[in-house]
Short mmCIF file of C-alpha atoms in Angstrom, two decimals:
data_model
loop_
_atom_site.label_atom_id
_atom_site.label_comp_id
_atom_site.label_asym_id
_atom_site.label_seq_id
_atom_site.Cartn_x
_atom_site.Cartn_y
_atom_site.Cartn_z
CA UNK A 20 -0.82 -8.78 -10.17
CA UNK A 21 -2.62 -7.20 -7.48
CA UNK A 22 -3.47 -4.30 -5.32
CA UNK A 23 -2.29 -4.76 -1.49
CA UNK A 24 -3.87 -2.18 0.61
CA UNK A 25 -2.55 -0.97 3.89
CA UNK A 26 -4.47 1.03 6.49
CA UNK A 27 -3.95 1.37 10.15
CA UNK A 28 -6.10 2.23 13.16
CA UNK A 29 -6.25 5.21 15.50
CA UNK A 30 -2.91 5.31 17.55
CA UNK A 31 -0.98 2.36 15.79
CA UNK A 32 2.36 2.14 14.31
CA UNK A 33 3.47 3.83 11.45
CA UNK A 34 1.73 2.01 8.17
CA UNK A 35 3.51 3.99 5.90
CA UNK A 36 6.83 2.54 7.48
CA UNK A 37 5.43 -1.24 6.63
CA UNK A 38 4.81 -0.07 3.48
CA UNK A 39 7.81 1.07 2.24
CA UNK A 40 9.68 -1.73 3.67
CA UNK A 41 6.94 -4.36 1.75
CA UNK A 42 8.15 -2.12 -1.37
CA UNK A 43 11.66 -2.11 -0.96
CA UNK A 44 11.90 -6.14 -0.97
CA UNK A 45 9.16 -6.75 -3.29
CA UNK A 46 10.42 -9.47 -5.91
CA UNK A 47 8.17 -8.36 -8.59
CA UNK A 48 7.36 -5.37 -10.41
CA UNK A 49 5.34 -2.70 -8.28
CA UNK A 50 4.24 0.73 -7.24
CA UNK A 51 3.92 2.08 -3.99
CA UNK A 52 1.54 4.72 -3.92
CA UNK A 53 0.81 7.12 -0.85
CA UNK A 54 -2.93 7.42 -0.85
CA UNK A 55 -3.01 8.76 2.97
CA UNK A 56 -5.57 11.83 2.80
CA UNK A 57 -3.05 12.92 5.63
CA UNK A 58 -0.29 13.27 3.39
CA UNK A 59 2.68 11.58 2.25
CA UNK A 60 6.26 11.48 3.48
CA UNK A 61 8.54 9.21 2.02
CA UNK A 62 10.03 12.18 -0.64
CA UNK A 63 10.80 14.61 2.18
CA UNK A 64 11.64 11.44 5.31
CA UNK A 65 13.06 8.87 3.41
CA UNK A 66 14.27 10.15 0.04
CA UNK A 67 15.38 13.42 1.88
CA UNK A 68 13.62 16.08 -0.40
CA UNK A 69 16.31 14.77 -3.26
CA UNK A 70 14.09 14.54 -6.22
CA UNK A 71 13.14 18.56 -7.46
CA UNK A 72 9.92 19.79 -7.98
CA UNK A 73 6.39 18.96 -7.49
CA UNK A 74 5.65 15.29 -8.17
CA UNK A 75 2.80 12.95 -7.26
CA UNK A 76 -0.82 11.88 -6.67
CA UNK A 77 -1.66 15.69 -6.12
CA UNK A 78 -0.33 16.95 -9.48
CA UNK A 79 -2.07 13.79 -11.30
CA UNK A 80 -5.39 14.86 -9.76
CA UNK A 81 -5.04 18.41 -10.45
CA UNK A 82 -3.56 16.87 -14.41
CA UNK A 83 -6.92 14.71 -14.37
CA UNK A 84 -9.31 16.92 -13.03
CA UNK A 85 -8.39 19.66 -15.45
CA UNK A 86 -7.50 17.54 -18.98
CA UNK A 87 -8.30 13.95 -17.77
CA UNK A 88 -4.42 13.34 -18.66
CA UNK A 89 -4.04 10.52 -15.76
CA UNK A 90 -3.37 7.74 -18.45
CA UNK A 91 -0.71 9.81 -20.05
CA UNK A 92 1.11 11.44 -17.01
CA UNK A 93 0.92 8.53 -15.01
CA UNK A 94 4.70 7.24 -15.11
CA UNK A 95 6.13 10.68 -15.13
CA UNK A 96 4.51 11.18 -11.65
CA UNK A 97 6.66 8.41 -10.47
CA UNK A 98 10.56 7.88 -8.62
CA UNK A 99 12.56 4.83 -9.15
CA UNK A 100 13.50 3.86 -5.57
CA UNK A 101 15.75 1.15 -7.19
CA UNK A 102 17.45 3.07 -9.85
CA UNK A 103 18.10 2.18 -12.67
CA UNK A 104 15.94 -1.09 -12.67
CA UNK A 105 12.41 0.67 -12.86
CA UNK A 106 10.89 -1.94 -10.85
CA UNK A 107 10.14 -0.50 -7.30
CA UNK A 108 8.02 2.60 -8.42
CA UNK A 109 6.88 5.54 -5.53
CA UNK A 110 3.55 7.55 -6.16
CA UNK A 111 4.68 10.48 -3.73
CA UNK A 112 1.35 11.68 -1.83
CA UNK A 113 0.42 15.02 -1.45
CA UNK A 114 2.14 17.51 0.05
CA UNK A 115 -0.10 20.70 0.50
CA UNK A 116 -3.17 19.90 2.45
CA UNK A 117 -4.73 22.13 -0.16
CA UNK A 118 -4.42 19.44 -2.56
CA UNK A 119 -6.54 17.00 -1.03
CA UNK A 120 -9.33 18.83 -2.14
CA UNK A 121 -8.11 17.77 -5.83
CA UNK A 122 -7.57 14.20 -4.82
CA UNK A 123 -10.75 13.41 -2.64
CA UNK A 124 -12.75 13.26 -5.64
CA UNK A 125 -11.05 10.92 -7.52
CA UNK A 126 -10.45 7.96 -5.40
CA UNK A 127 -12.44 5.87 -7.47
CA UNK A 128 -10.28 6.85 -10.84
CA UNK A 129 -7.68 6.17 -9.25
CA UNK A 130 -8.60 2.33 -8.35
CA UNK A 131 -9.84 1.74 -11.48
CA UNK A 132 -6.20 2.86 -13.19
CA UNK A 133 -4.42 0.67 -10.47
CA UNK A 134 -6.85 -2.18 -11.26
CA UNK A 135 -5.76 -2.00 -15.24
CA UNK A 136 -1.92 -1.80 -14.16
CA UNK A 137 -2.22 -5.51 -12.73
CA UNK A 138 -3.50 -6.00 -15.73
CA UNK A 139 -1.38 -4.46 -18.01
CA UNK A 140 2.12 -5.39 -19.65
CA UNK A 141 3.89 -5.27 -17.90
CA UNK A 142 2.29 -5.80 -15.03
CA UNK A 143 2.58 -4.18 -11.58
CA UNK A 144 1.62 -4.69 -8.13
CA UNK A 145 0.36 -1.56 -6.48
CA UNK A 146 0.75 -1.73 -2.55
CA UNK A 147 -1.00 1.58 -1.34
CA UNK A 148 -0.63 3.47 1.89
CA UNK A 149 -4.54 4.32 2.93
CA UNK A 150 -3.42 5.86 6.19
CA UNK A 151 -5.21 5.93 9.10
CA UNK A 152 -9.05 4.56 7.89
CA UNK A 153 -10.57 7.23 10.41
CA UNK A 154 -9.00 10.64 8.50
CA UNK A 155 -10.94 13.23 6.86
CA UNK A 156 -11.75 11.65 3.02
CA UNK A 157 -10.02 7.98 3.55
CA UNK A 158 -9.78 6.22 -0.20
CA UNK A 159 -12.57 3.54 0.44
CA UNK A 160 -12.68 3.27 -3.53
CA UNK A 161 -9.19 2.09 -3.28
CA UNK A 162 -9.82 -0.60 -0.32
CA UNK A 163 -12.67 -2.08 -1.83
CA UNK A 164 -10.91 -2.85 -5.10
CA UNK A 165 -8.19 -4.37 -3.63
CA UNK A 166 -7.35 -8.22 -3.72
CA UNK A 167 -6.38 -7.80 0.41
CA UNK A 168 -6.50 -5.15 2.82
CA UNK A 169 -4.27 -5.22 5.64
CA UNK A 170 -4.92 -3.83 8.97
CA UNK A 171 -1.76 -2.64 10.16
CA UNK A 172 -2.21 -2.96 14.14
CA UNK A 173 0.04 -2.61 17.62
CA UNK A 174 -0.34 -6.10 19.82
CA UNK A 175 -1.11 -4.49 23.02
CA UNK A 176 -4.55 -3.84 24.41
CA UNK A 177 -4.91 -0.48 23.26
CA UNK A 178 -4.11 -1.04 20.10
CA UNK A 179 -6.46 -3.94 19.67
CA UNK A 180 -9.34 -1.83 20.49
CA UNK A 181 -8.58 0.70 18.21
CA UNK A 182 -8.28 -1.75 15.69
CA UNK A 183 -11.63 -3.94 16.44
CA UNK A 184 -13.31 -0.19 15.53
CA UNK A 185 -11.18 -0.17 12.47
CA UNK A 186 -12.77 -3.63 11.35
CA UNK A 187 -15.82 -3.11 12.17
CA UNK A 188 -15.70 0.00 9.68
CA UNK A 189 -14.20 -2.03 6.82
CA UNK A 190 -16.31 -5.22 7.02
CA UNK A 191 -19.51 -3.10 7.23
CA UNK A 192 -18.53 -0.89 3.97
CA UNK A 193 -17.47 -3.86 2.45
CA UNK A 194 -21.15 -5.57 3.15
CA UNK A 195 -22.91 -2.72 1.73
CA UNK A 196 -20.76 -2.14 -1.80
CA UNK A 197 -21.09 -6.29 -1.99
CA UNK A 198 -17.05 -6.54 -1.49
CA UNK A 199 -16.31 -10.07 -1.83
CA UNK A 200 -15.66 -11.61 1.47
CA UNK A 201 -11.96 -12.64 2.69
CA UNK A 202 -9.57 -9.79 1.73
CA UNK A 203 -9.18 -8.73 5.59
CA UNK A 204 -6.20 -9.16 7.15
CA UNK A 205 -4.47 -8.49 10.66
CA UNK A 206 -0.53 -7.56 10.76
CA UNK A 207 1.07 -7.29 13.39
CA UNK A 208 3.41 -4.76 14.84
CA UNK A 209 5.99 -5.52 17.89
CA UNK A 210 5.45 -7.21 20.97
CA UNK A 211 2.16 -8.01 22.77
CA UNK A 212 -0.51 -10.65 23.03
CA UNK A 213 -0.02 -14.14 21.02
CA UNK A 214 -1.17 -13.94 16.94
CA UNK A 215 -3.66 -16.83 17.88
CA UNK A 216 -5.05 -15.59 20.81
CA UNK A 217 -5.33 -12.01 18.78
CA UNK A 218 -7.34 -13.56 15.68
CA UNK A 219 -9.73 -15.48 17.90
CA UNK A 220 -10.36 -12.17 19.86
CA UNK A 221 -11.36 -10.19 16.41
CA UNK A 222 -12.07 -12.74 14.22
CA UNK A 223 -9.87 -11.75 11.46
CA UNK A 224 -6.70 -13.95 10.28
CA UNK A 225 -2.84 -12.19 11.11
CA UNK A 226 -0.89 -12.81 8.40
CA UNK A 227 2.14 -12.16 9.99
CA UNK A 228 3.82 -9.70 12.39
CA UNK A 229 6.83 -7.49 12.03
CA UNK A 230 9.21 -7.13 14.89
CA UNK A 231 9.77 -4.41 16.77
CA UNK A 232 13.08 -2.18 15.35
CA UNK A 233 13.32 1.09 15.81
CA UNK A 234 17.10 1.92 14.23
CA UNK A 235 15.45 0.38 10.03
CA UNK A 236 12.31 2.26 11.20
CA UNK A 237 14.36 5.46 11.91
CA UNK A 238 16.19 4.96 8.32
CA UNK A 239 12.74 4.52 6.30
CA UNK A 240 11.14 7.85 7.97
CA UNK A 241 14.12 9.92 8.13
CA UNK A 242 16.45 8.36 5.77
CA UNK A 243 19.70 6.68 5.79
CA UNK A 244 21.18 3.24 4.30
CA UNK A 245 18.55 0.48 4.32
CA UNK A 246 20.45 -2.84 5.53
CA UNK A 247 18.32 -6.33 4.25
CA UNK A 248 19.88 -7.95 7.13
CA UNK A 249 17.79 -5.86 9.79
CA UNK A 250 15.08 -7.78 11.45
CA UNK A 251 12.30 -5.57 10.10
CA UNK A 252 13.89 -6.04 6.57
CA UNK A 253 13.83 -9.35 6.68
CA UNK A 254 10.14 -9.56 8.14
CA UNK A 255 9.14 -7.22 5.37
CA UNK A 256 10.62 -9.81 3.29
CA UNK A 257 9.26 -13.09 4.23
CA UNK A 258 5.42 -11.17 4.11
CA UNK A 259 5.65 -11.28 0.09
CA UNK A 260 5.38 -14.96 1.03
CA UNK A 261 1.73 -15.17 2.55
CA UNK A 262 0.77 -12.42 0.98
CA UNK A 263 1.62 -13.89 -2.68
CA UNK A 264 0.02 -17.23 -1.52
CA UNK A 265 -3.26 -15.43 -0.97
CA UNK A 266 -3.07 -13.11 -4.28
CA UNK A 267 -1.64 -16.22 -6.38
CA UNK A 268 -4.86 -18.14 -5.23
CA UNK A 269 -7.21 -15.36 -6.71
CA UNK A 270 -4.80 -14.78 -9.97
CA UNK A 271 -5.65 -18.34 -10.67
CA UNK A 272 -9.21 -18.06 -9.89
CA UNK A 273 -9.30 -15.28 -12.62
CA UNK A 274 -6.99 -16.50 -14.64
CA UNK A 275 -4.13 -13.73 -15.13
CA UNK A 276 -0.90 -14.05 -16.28
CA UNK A 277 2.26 -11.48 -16.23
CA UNK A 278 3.85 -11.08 -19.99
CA UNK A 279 7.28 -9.50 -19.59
CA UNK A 280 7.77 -6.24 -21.40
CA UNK A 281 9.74 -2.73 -21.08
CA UNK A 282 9.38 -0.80 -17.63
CA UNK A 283 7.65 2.74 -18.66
CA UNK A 284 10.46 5.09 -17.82
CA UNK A 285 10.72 6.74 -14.35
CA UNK A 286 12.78 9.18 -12.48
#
């Protein structure tokens, strides 16, 4: 398995919205976890505030920081958002901005323990939502281990040129901590210019783009029944297709393989 990486530019649509659509038709095991220095949302937008007390990457940092008791509070951190089947897993981000302090620090621990779960058995994907690249304390730890990093981008003009700066950022950290070419990836977000004549223009591959839909966007920020027959749904869906040809390609080239086992319990 893999980690799958989203971040977005300045101004562009909401990457924690393709996110949680990616995780909610994922065919394989996998966490979603809200790495967005920002903050998370999906516990109190989508899941409503329904799951009680504190839970998330803030009270693993503060668990690791103080006891190093990531490895063992790990899967108690986590909510089933396909209950009972423990296969779609959320990471809730923080919540406090006072916890980012907490979290900052251990970017890099965390992408090293998301590295072992596509490892592990059973194995996980982990698709995490970076955020916006240019916030205070982005996880560049996280987007340099991962197998692809997509650049979640509007087609219009404006969003284009936020997202050439975007790029430019990523392929220049990736240069100097000897990232392995090829991870990068444009996708797209609503109407606007042509894929083709986008890639040409900033050199980067689009791997797909979502349509426009505001009603399944509403539901995933603010809650509310998610229908698969929605044309954002079904985008979401097709993606695991490209994006699974890509990460098969480099399971291969490594030489993984997925044993099936029991789910870790989560809430």
């Amino acid at each position: 398995m893999a980690i799958v990486a989203l971040v977005s530019p300045k101004g562009s649509p909401g990457v924690t919205t393709t996110a949680l659509a990616c995780a909610l038709t994922w065919h394989r095991r996998l966490v979603l976890a809200e790495c967005d220095p920002a903050g998370g949302s999906i516990m109190a937008g989508y899941l409503g505030g329904a799951v009680p007390g504190p839970r998330g990457i803030g009270e693993l940092a503060v668990a690791e920081l103080r006891d190093g008791r990531l490895d063992r509070d790990f899967w108690s951190q986590l909510i089933d958002l396909d209950a009972p089947r423990r296969e779609r897993l959320l990471l809730p981000g923080i919540t406090d901005p006072a916890q980012a302090g907490s979290v900052s620090p251990l970017w890099q621990r965390f992408a090293d323990f998301f590295l072992a779960l596509e490892k592990g058995e059973p194995a996980f994907d982990v698709i995490v939502d970076c955020g916006r690249l240019h916030a205070p304390s982005p996880p560049w730890p996280i987007l340099r281990a991962a197998a692809l990093v997509l650049v979640v981008t509007g087609a219009r003009l404006p969003d284009l040129s936020s997202a050439r700066a975007t790029i430019a950022a990523l392929q220049r950290d990736f240069r100097e901590h000897r990232v392995a070419a090829g991870s990068l990836r444009l996708l797209l977000v609503g109407e606007g210019h042509a894929q083709a004549e986008i890639s040409k223009a900033l050199e980067l591959p689009v791997i797909a783009r979502l349509p426009h839909d505001p009603r399944t966007a509403e539901v995933l920020t603010v809650g509310g029944t998610v229908r698969a027959n929605r044309p954002l749904m079904r985008a979401a869906n097709a993606l695991e297709v490209p994006i699974n040809s890509i990460l098969d390609r480099r399971r291969a080239r490594l030489g993984w393989r997925s044993l099936p086992s029991e789910v870790p319990d989560a809430v």
